[in-house]
Amino acid sequence: MAKPGRFITFEGGEGTGKSTQAKRLQAALAERKISALVTREPGGSPGAEEIRALVLRGEPARWSPLTEALLFYAARADHTERTIKPALAEGKWVICDRFSDSSYAYQGGGRGLARETVRRIEAIAIDDFKPDLTLILDLPVEIGLKRSLERHGNVETRFEEMDLDVHARMRKTYLDIAKRNPSRCVVIDANQDIDAVEKAVFSAVKKRYRLK
Ligand SMILES: Nc1ncnc2c1ncn2[C@@H]1O[C@H](COP(=O)(O)OP(=O)(O)OP(=O)(O)O)[C@@H](O)[C@H]1O
Ligand SMILES: Cc1cn([C@H]2C[C@H](O)[C@@H](COP(=O)(O)O)O2)c(=O)[nH]c1=O
């Protein structure tokens, strides 16, 4: 049986550079002959991509925080079962753009759902499945939203439309998660150029997995 792979997640607010860095990390691992799958949430399996389309469109208040958390975890259960766990079992590394910490930060800290409620939904959906390493890209929210808007041709997505104080609470929740989980999480300063962020990311990965 293949040695199980590693499960790495990128987390952070809007436009902090998660997708950019996920691809760069995949390339850096490939240079070391490590095959990694890049996937994303919500999404990453056909069913979860359908839920993505449902949960990301419409007005900011279209879904209550509770319904939203249930939808994100329904997508996550499918993604975990059908994409992430099979890849890890084949010995692949999995790099995921967002995972459970996004639900704690967005539906919890940002939109006010109690942490205990998120935890109970999580327990049903994915049990105690967690990443080995979480890289939290930290950036002032105004800068991230500006980057994100420029990328989307100035059309805001449902979450981008939410007030700045909601985004500020999401950022704070990520930093609190990092404090509570020091052995899993590394906070990366994302307010640097792309190459400098890549270097900080790879240095955290090398340290964790003792790569050269
Ligand atoms: N360090 C950086 N400095 C400046 N621009 C950046 C940096 N990293 C990424 N960008 C640019 O910012 C935009 C958003 O980057 P990216 O899509 O990687 O972020 P993201 O965190 O995945 O965003 P979202 O959560 O909104 O999907 C892209 O246009 C990207 O090229
Ligand atoms: C997994 C997850 C995501 N979200 C939000 C965060 C973003 O606004 C969107 C996803 O868009 P992206 O461009 O792919 O980053 O969904 C959330 O609120 N809760 C979650 O669990």
PDB file of C-alpha atoms and ligand atoms in Angstrom:
ATOM      1  CA  MET A   1       0.000   0.000   0.000  1.00  0.00           C
ATOM      2  CA  ALA A   2       1.276   3.521  -0.834  1.00  0.00           C
ATOM      3  CA  LYS A   3       2.431   5.726   2.035  1.00  0.00           C
ATOM      4  CA  PRO A   4      -0.490   8.120   2.662  1.00  0.00           C
ATOM      5  CA  GLY A   5       0.005  11.629   1.292  1.00  0.00           C
ATOM      6  CA  ARG A   6      -0.052  14.917   3.177  1.00  0.00           C
ATOM      7  CA  PHE A   7      -2.992  17.262   3.406  1.00  0.00           C
ATOM      8  CA  ILE A   8      -2.098  20.970   3.208  1.00  0.00           C
ATOM      9  CA  THR A   9      -4.642  23.796   3.210  1.00  0.00           C
ATOM     10  CA  PHE A  10      -4.406  27.469   2.298  1.00  0.00           C
ATOM     11  CA  GLU A  11      -6.672  29.784   4.232  1.00  0.00           C
ATOM     12  CA  GLY A  12      -7.262  33.517   4.444  1.00  0.00           C
ATOM     13  CA  GLY A  13      -9.612  36.288   3.417  1.00  0.00           C
ATOM     14  CA  GLU A  14     -10.565  37.423  -0.068  1.00  0.00           C
ATOM     15  CA  GLY A  15      -7.696  38.025  -2.500  1.00  0.00           C
ATOM     16  CA  THR A  16      -4.933  37.033  -0.092  1.00  0.00           C
ATOM     17  CA  GLY A  17      -3.233  34.913  -2.795  1.00  0.00           C
ATOM     18  CA  LYS A  18      -4.353  31.389  -1.882  1.00  0.00           C
ATOM     19  CA  SER A  19      -4.941  30.084  -5.440  1.00  0.00           C
ATOM     20  CA  THR A  20      -1.710  31.658  -6.676  1.00  0.00           C
ATOM     21  CA  GLN A  21       0.320  30.097  -3.873  1.00  0.00           C
ATOM     22  CA  ALA A  22      -1.423  26.700  -4.108  1.00  0.00           C
ATOM     23  CA  LYS A  23      -0.255  26.382  -7.741  1.00  0.00           C
ATOM     24  CA  ARG A  24       3.250  27.579  -6.910  1.00  0.00           C
ATOM     25  CA  LEU A  25       3.536  25.085  -4.069  1.00  0.00           C
ATOM     26  CA  GLN A  26       2.400  22.284  -6.392  1.00  0.00           C
ATOM     27  CA  ALA A  27       5.185  23.250  -8.830  1.00  0.00           C
ATOM     28  CA  ALA A  28       7.817  23.429  -6.072  1.00  0.00           C
ATOM     29  CA  LEU A  29       6.811  19.966  -4.832  1.00  0.00           C
ATOM     30  CA  ALA A  30       6.887  18.575  -8.382  1.00  0.00           C
ATOM     31  CA  GLU A  31      10.537  19.690  -8.641  1.00  0.00           C
ATOM     32  CA  ARG A  32      11.146  17.384  -5.680  1.00  0.00           C
ATOM     33  CA  LYS A  33       9.256  14.546  -7.388  1.00  0.00           C
ATOM     34  CA  ILE A  34       6.273  14.909  -5.070  1.00  0.00           C
ATOM     35  CA  SER A  35       2.965  14.626  -6.891  1.00  0.00           C
ATOM     36  CA  ALA A  36       0.314  16.932  -5.454  1.00  0.00           C
ATOM     37  CA  LEU A  37      -3.312  17.487  -6.353  1.00  0.00           C
ATOM     38  CA  VAL A  38      -4.576  21.074  -6.134  1.00  0.00           C
ATOM     39  CA  THR A  39      -8.232  21.323  -5.245  1.00  0.00           C
ATOM     40  CA  ARG A  40     -10.563  23.947  -3.806  1.00  0.00           C
ATOM     41  CA  GLU A  41     -13.543  24.627  -1.610  1.00  0.00           C
ATOM     42  CA  PRO A  42     -16.360  24.997  -2.033  1.00  0.00           C
ATOM     43  CA  GLY A  43     -15.958  22.506  -4.878  1.00  0.00           C
ATOM     44  CA  GLY A  44     -13.397  19.890  -5.799  1.00  0.00           C
ATOM     45  CA  SER A  45     -15.875  17.132  -6.710  1.00  0.00           C
ATOM     46  CA  PRO A  46     -18.785  17.265  -9.199  1.00  0.00           C
ATOM     47  CA  GLY A  47     -21.443  17.431  -6.458  1.00  0.00           C
ATOM     48  CA  ALA A  48     -19.538  20.006  -4.426  1.00  0.00           C
ATOM     49  CA  GLU A  49     -19.084  22.188  -7.529  1.00  0.00           C
ATOM     50  CA  GLU A  50     -22.888  22.198  -7.925  1.00  0.00           C
ATOM     51  CA  ILE A  51     -23.261  23.360  -4.331  1.00  0.00           C
ATOM     52  CA  ARG A  52     -20.597  26.030  -5.013  1.00  0.00           C
ATOM     53  CA  ALA A  53     -22.746  27.538  -7.752  1.00  0.00           C
ATOM     54  CA  LEU A  54     -25.699  27.641  -5.368  1.00  0.00           C
ATOM     55  CA  VAL A  55     -23.958  29.132  -2.362  1.00  0.00           C
ATOM     56  CA  LEU A  56     -21.820  31.781  -4.067  1.00  0.00           C
ATOM     57  CA  ARG A  57     -24.484  33.563  -6.089  1.00  0.00           C
ATOM     58  CA  GLY A  58     -27.150  36.038  -5.060  1.00  0.00           C
ATOM     59  CA  GLU A  59     -27.450  38.743  -2.433  1.00  0.00           C
ATOM     60  CA  PRO A  60     -25.224  38.681   0.685  1.00  0.00           C
ATOM     61  CA  ALA A  61     -28.219  37.742   2.898  1.00  0.00           C
ATOM     62  CA  ARG A  62     -29.585  35.093   0.523  1.00  0.00           C
ATOM     63  CA  TRP A  63     -28.645  32.303   2.966  1.00  0.00           C
ATOM     64  CA  SER A  64     -28.727  32.488   6.749  1.00  0.00           C
ATOM     65  CA  PRO A  65     -25.356  31.737   8.412  1.00  0.00           C
ATOM     66  CA  LEU A  66     -26.708  28.340   9.562  1.00  0.00           C
ATOM     67  CA  THR A  67     -28.002  27.284   6.126  1.00  0.00           C
ATOM     68  CA  GLU A  68     -24.759  28.497   4.602  1.00  0.00           C
ATOM     69  CA  ALA A  69     -22.673  26.404   7.023  1.00  0.00           C
ATOM     70  CA  LEU A  70     -24.802  23.334   6.240  1.00  0.00           C
ATOM     71  CA  LEU A  71     -24.299  23.885   2.500  1.00  0.00           C
ATOM     72  CA  PHE A  72     -20.531  24.355   2.840  1.00  0.00           C
ATOM     73  CA  TYR A  73     -20.246  21.214   4.961  1.00  0.00           C
ATOM     74  CA  ALA A  74     -22.437  19.201   2.577  1.00  0.00           C
ATOM     75  CA  ALA A  75     -20.016  20.190  -0.193  1.00  0.00           C
ATOM     76  CA  ARG A  76     -17.048  19.422   2.087  1.00  0.00           C
ATOM     77  CA  ALA A  77     -18.359  15.947   2.968  1.00  0.00           C
ATOM     78  CA  ASP A  78     -18.627  15.071  -0.738  1.00  0.00           C
ATOM     79  CA  HIS A  79     -15.241  16.603  -1.581  1.00  0.00           C
ATOM     80  CA  THR A  80     -13.532  14.836   1.330  1.00  0.00           C
ATOM     81  CA  GLU A  81     -15.040  11.431   0.577  1.00  0.00           C
ATOM     82  CA  ARG A  82     -14.724  11.488  -3.204  1.00  0.00           C
ATOM     83  CA  THR A  83     -11.589  13.517  -3.908  1.00  0.00           C
ATOM     84  CA  ILE A  84      -9.355  14.227  -0.918  1.00  0.00           C
ATOM     85  CA  LYS A  85      -9.287  10.899   0.916  1.00  0.00           C
ATOM     86  CA  PRO A  86      -8.858   8.766  -2.247  1.00  0.00           C
ATOM     87  CA  ALA A  87      -5.922  10.956  -3.378  1.00  0.00           C
ATOM     88  CA  LEU A  88      -4.252  10.735   0.056  1.00  0.00           C
ATOM     89  CA  ALA A  89      -4.756   6.964   0.069  1.00  0.00           C
ATOM     90  CA  GLU A  90      -2.919   6.765  -3.295  1.00  0.00           C
ATOM     91  CA  GLY A  91       0.040   8.562  -1.707  1.00  0.00           C
ATOM     92  CA  LYS A  92      -0.626  11.933  -3.376  1.00  0.00           C
ATOM     93  CA  TRP A  93      -0.246  15.160  -1.487  1.00  0.00           C
ATOM     94  CA  VAL A  94      -3.380  17.292  -1.502  1.00  0.00           C
ATOM     95  CA  ILE A  95      -3.225  21.090  -1.533  1.00  0.00           C
ATOM     96  CA  CYS A  96      -6.635  22.559  -0.858  1.00  0.00           C
ATOM     97  CA  ASP A  97      -7.615  26.195  -1.408  1.00  0.00           C
ATOM     98  CA  ARG A  98      -9.815  26.654   1.728  1.00  0.00           C
ATOM     99  CA  PHE A  99     -11.248  23.975   4.029  1.00  0.00           C
ATOM    100  CA  SER A 100     -13.018  23.912   7.426  1.00  0.00           C
ATOM    101  CA  ASP A 101     -11.241  26.957   8.858  1.00  0.00           C
ATOM    102  CA  SER A 102     -13.111  29.026   6.230  1.00  0.00           C
ATOM    103  CA  SER A 103     -16.407  27.961   7.810  1.00  0.00           C
ATOM    104  CA  TYR A 104     -15.216  29.002  11.278  1.00  0.00           C
ATOM    105  CA  ALA A 105     -13.919  32.317   9.894  1.00  0.00           C
ATOM    106  CA  TYR A 106     -16.791  33.200   7.517  1.00  0.00           C
ATOM    107  CA  GLN A 107     -19.968  31.611   8.895  1.00  0.00           C
ATOM    108  CA  GLY A 108     -18.642  31.749  12.486  1.00  0.00           C
ATOM    109  CA  GLY A 109     -16.538  34.874  13.135  1.00  0.00           C
ATOM    110  CA  GLY A 110     -17.738  36.857  10.115  1.00  0.00           C
ATOM    111  CA  ARG A 111     -21.461  36.096  10.090  1.00  0.00           C
ATOM    112  CA  GLY A 112     -21.921  35.316  13.793  1.00  0.00           C
ATOM    113  CA  LEU A 113     -22.750  31.595  13.883  1.00  0.00           C
ATOM    114  CA  ALA A 114     -21.627  30.113  17.217  1.00  0.00           C
ATOM    115  CA  ARG A 115     -18.331  28.227  17.027  1.00  0.00           C
ATOM    116  CA  GLU A 116     -19.946  25.291  18.809  1.00  0.00           C
ATOM    117  CA  THR A 117     -22.610  25.072  16.069  1.00  0.00           C
ATOM    118  CA  VAL A 118     -19.920  24.953  13.367  1.00  0.00           C
ATOM    119  CA  ARG A 119     -18.114  22.292  15.385  1.00  0.00           C
ATOM    120  CA  ARG A 120     -21.235  20.123  15.668  1.00  0.00           C
ATOM    121  CA  ILE A 121     -21.952  20.331  11.927  1.00  0.00           C
ATOM    122  CA  GLU A 122     -18.304  19.534  11.246  1.00  0.00           C
ATOM    123  CA  ALA A 123     -18.431  16.450  13.476  1.00  0.00           C
ATOM    124  CA  ILE A 124     -21.363  15.064  11.464  1.00  0.00           C
ATOM    125  CA  ALA A 125     -19.940  15.967   8.042  1.00  0.00           C
ATOM    126  CA  ILE A 126     -16.275  14.999   8.279  1.00  0.00           C
ATOM    127  CA  ASP A 127     -15.754  13.641  11.791  1.00  0.00           C
ATOM    128  CA  ASP A 128     -12.263  14.617  13.021  1.00  0.00           C
ATOM    129  CA  PHE A 129     -10.633  14.891   9.573  1.00  0.00           C
ATOM    130  CA  LYS A 130      -8.157  17.780   9.597  1.00  0.00           C
ATOM    131  CA  PRO A 131      -5.289  19.109   7.482  1.00  0.00           C
ATOM    132  CA  ASP A 132      -1.725  18.276   8.577  1.00  0.00           C
ATOM    133  CA  LEU A 133      -0.616  21.805   7.797  1.00  0.00           C
ATOM    134  CA  THR A 134      -2.613  25.016   7.288  1.00  0.00           C
ATOM    135  CA  LEU A 135      -0.995  28.097   5.775  1.00  0.00           C
ATOM    136  CA  ILE A 136      -2.985  31.192   6.697  1.00  0.00           C
ATOM    137  CA  LEU A 137      -2.274  34.068   4.322  1.00  0.00           C
ATOM    138  CA  ASP A 138      -2.780  37.243   6.316  1.00  0.00           C
ATOM    139  CA  LEU A 139      -3.414  40.609   4.692  1.00  0.00           C
ATOM    140  CA  PRO A 140      -5.287  43.835   5.578  1.00  0.00           C
ATOM    141  CA  VAL A 141      -8.812  43.270   4.288  1.00  0.00           C
ATOM    142  CA  GLU A 142      -8.953  46.397   2.111  1.00  0.00           C
ATOM    143  CA  ILE A 143      -5.880  45.256   0.152  1.00  0.00           C
ATOM    144  CA  GLY A 144      -7.244  41.734  -0.341  1.00  0.00           C
ATOM    145  CA  LEU A 145     -10.652  42.966  -1.474  1.00  0.00           C
ATOM    146  CA  LYS A 146      -9.008  45.361  -3.943  1.00  0.00           C
ATOM    147  CA  ARG A 147      -6.861  42.552  -5.414  1.00  0.00           C
ATOM    148  CA  SER A 148      -9.869  40.275  -5.609  1.00  0.00           C
ATOM    149  CA  LEU A 149     -12.068  42.892  -7.268  1.00  0.00           C
ATOM    150  CA  GLU A 150      -9.421  43.669  -9.879  1.00  0.00           C
ATOM    151  CA  ARG A 151      -9.223  39.964 -10.683  1.00  0.00           C
ATOM    152  CA  HIS A 152     -13.026  39.712 -11.057  1.00  0.00           C
ATOM    153  CA  GLY A 153     -13.224  42.755 -13.363  1.00  0.00           C
ATOM    154  CA  ASN A 154     -14.743  44.864 -10.545  1.00  0.00           C
ATOM    155  CA  VAL A 155     -17.787  42.613 -10.102  1.00  0.00           C
ATOM    156  CA  GLU A 156     -18.202  41.691  -6.434  1.00  0.00           C
ATOM    157  CA  THR A 157     -19.060  38.140  -5.414  1.00  0.00           C
ATOM    158  CA  ARG A 158     -21.653  37.498  -2.677  1.00  0.00           C
ATOM    159  CA  PHE A 159     -19.040  37.433   0.100  1.00  0.00           C
ATOM    160  CA  GLU A 160     -16.996  40.336  -1.245  1.00  0.00           C
ATOM    161  CA  GLU A 161     -20.153  42.469  -1.030  1.00  0.00           C
ATOM    162  CA  MET A 162     -20.338  41.968   2.746  1.00  0.00           C
ATOM    163  CA  ASP A 163     -19.355  44.930   4.963  1.00  0.00           C
ATOM    164  CA  LEU A 164     -15.721  45.633   5.809  1.00  0.00           C
ATOM    165  CA  ASP A 165     -16.315  44.893   9.499  1.00  0.00           C
ATOM    166  CA  VAL A 166     -17.523  41.381   8.557  1.00  0.00           C
ATOM    167  CA  HIS A 167     -14.235  40.856   6.667  1.00  0.00           C
ATOM    168  CA  ALA A 168     -12.268  42.262   9.607  1.00  0.00           C
ATOM    169  CA  ARG A 169     -13.917  39.712  11.928  1.00  0.00           C
ATOM    170  CA  MET A 170     -13.071  36.905   9.480  1.00  0.00           C
ATOM    171  CA  ARG A 171      -9.418  37.976   9.507  1.00  0.00           C
ATOM    172  CA  LYS A 172      -9.381  38.087  13.315  1.00  0.00           C
ATOM    173  CA  THR A 173     -10.965  34.626  13.494  1.00  0.00           C
ATOM    174  CA  TYR A 174      -8.205  33.177  11.287  1.00  0.00           C
ATOM    175  CA  LEU A 175      -5.573  34.684  13.587  1.00  0.00           C
ATOM    176  CA  ASP A 176      -7.396  33.240  16.619  1.00  0.00           C
ATOM    177  CA  ILE A 177      -7.510  29.806  14.928  1.00  0.00           C
ATOM    178  CA  ALA A 178      -3.736  30.021  14.375  1.00  0.00           C
ATOM    179  CA  LYS A 179      -3.171  30.840  18.061  1.00  0.00           C
ATOM    180  CA  ARG A 180      -5.329  27.937  19.195  1.00  0.00           C
ATOM    181  CA  ASN A 181      -3.704  25.448  16.771  1.00  0.00           C
ATOM    182  CA  PRO A 182       0.017  26.260  16.727  1.00  0.00           C
ATOM    183  CA  SER A 183       1.092  22.779  15.679  1.00  0.00           C
ATOM    184  CA  ARG A 184      -1.140  22.823  12.558  1.00  0.00           C
ATOM    185  CA  CYS A 185      -1.202  26.481  11.480  1.00  0.00           C
ATOM    186  CA  VAL A 186       1.440  28.869  10.170  1.00  0.00           C
ATOM    187  CA  VAL A 187       0.541  32.521   9.537  1.00  0.00           C
ATOM    188  CA  ILE A 188       2.208  33.955   6.440  1.00  0.00           C
ATOM    189  CA  ASP A 189       2.468  37.703   5.809  1.00  0.00           C
ATOM    190  CA  ALA A 190       0.703  38.027   2.437  1.00  0.00           C
ATOM    191  CA  ASN A 191       1.449  41.750   2.185  1.00  0.00           C
ATOM    192  CA  GLN A 192       4.642  41.097   0.222  1.00  0.00           C
ATOM    193  CA  ASP A 193       5.271  40.416  -3.439  1.00  0.00           C
ATOM    194  CA  ILE A 194       4.223  37.038  -4.857  1.00  0.00           C
ATOM    195  CA  ASP A 195       7.765  35.601  -4.873  1.00  0.00           C
ATOM    196  CA  ALA A 196       8.380  36.587  -1.242  1.00  0.00           C
ATOM    197  CA  VAL A 197       5.102  34.954  -0.175  1.00  0.00           C
ATOM    198  CA  GLU A 198       6.055  31.815  -2.128  1.00  0.00           C
ATOM    199  CA  LYS A 199       9.384  31.691  -0.319  1.00  0.00           C
ATOM    200  CA  ALA A 200       7.711  31.996   3.097  1.00  0.00           C
ATOM    201  CA  VAL A 201       5.186  29.294   2.157  1.00  0.00           C
ATOM    202  CA  PHE A 202       7.827  26.880   0.946  1.00  0.00           C
ATOM    203  CA  SER A 203      10.018  27.501   3.940  1.00  0.00           C
ATOM    204  CA  ALA A 204       7.081  26.515   6.231  1.00  0.00           C
ATOM    205  CA  VAL A 205       6.418  23.372   4.151  1.00  0.00           C
ATOM    206  CA  LYS A 206      10.094  22.371   4.099  1.00  0.00           C
ATOM    207  CA  LYS A 207      10.355  22.806   7.848  1.00  0.00           C
ATOM    208  CA  ARG A 208       7.210  20.794   8.544  1.00  0.00           C
ATOM    209  CA  TYR A 209       8.071  17.880   6.257  1.00  0.00           C
ATOM    210  CA  ARG A 210      11.872  18.095   6.454  1.00  0.00           C
ATOM    211  CA  LEU A 211      12.286  18.604   2.698  1.00  0.00           C
ATOM    212  CA  LYS A 212      15.495  19.871   1.117  1.00  0.00           C
TER     213      LYS A 212
HETATM  214  N1  LIG B   1       1.481  38.811  -3.189  1.00  0.00           N
HETATM  215  C1  LIG B   1       0.701  39.376  -4.112  1.00  0.00           C
HETATM  216  N2  LIG B   1       0.857  40.679  -4.439  1.00  0.00           N
HETATM  217  C2  LIG B   1       0.060  41.266  -5.362  1.00  0.00           C
HETATM  218  N3  LIG B   1      -0.936  40.652  -6.037  1.00  0.00           N
HETATM  219  C3  LIG B   1      -1.149  39.348  -5.741  1.00  0.00           C
HETATM  220  C4  LIG B   1      -0.349  38.644  -4.779  1.00  0.00           C
HETATM  221  N4  LIG B   1      -0.790  37.373  -4.709  1.00  0.00           N
HETATM  222  C5  LIG B   1      -1.810  37.284  -5.577  1.00  0.00           C
HETATM  223  N5  LIG B   1      -2.017  38.460  -6.210  1.00  0.00           N
HETATM  224  C6  LIG B   1      -3.044  38.773  -7.213  1.00  0.00           C
HETATM  225  O1  LIG B   1      -4.250  39.015  -6.484  1.00  0.00           O
HETATM  226  C7  LIG B   1      -5.370  38.435  -7.146  1.00  0.00           C
HETATM  227  C8  LIG B   1      -6.012  37.407  -6.209  1.00  0.00           C
HETATM  228  O2  LIG B   1      -5.102  36.325  -6.037  1.00  0.00           O
HETATM  229  P1  LIG B   1      -5.596  34.856  -5.793  1.00  0.00           P
HETATM  230  O3  LIG B   1      -6.692  34.521  -6.754  1.00  0.00           O
HETATM  231  O4  LIG B   1      -4.425  33.964  -5.739  1.00  0.00           O
HETATM  232  O5  LIG B   1      -6.213  35.037  -4.330  1.00  0.00           O
HETATM  233  P2  LIG B   1      -7.238  34.131  -3.521  1.00  0.00           P
HETATM  234  O6  LIG B   1      -6.859  34.263  -2.103  1.00  0.00           O
HETATM  235  O7  LIG B   1      -7.282  32.758  -4.097  1.00  0.00           O
HETATM  236  O8  LIG B   1      -8.597  34.916  -3.799  1.00  0.00           O
HETATM  237  P3  LIG B   1     -10.126  34.520  -3.464  1.00  0.00           P
HETATM  238  O9  LIG B   1     -10.241  34.082  -2.049  1.00  0.00           O
HETATM  239  O10 LIG B   1     -10.841  35.825  -3.674  1.00  0.00           O
HETATM  240  O11 LIG B   1     -10.473  33.463  -4.464  1.00  0.00           O
HETATM  241  C9  LIG B   1      -4.836  37.820  -8.437  1.00  0.00           C
HETATM  242  O12 LIG B   1      -5.014  38.757  -9.474  1.00  0.00           O
HETATM  243  C10 LIG B   1      -3.352  37.606  -8.147  1.00  0.00           C
HETATM  244  O13 LIG B   1      -2.553  37.658  -9.306  1.00  0.00           O
HETATM  245  C1  LIG B   2     -14.991  26.960   1.957  1.00  0.00           C
HETATM  246  C2  LIG B   2     -15.780  28.167   2.368  1.00  0.00           C
HETATM  247  C3  LIG B   2     -15.802  29.277   1.557  1.00  0.00           C
HETATM  248  N1  LIG B   2     -16.497  30.375   1.944  1.00  0.00           N
HETATM  249  C4  LIG B   2     -16.533  31.567   1.036  1.00  0.00           C
HETATM  250  C5  LIG B   2     -15.229  32.316   0.963  1.00  0.00           C
HETATM  251  C6  LIG B   2     -15.224  32.906  -0.434  1.00  0.00           C
HETATM  252  O1  LIG B   2     -15.887  34.150  -0.407  1.00  0.00           O
HETATM  253  C7  LIG B   2     -16.066  31.928  -1.221  1.00  0.00           C
HETATM  254  C8  LIG B   2     -15.220  31.008  -2.083  1.00  0.00           C
HETATM  255  O2  LIG B   2     -14.662  31.757  -3.105  1.00  0.00           O
HETATM  256  P1  LIG B   2     -13.127  31.549  -3.579  1.00  0.00           P
HETATM  257  O3  LIG B   2     -12.933  32.585  -4.633  1.00  0.00           O
HETATM  258  O4  LIG B   2     -13.034  30.146  -4.125  1.00  0.00           O
HETATM  259  O5  LIG B   2     -12.238  31.750  -2.389  1.00  0.00           O
HETATM  260  O6  LIG B   2     -16.788  31.128  -0.280  1.00  0.00           O
HETATM  261  C9  LIG B   2     -17.210  30.378   3.119  1.00  0.00           C
HETATM  262  O7  LIG B   2     -17.878  31.366   3.432  1.00  0.00           O
HETATM  263  N2  LIG B   2     -17.202  29.278   3.919  1.00  0.00           N
HETATM  264  C10 LIG B   2     -16.508  28.153   3.588  1.00  0.00           C
HETATM  265  O8  LIG B   2     -16.511  27.159   4.360  1.00  0.00           O
END
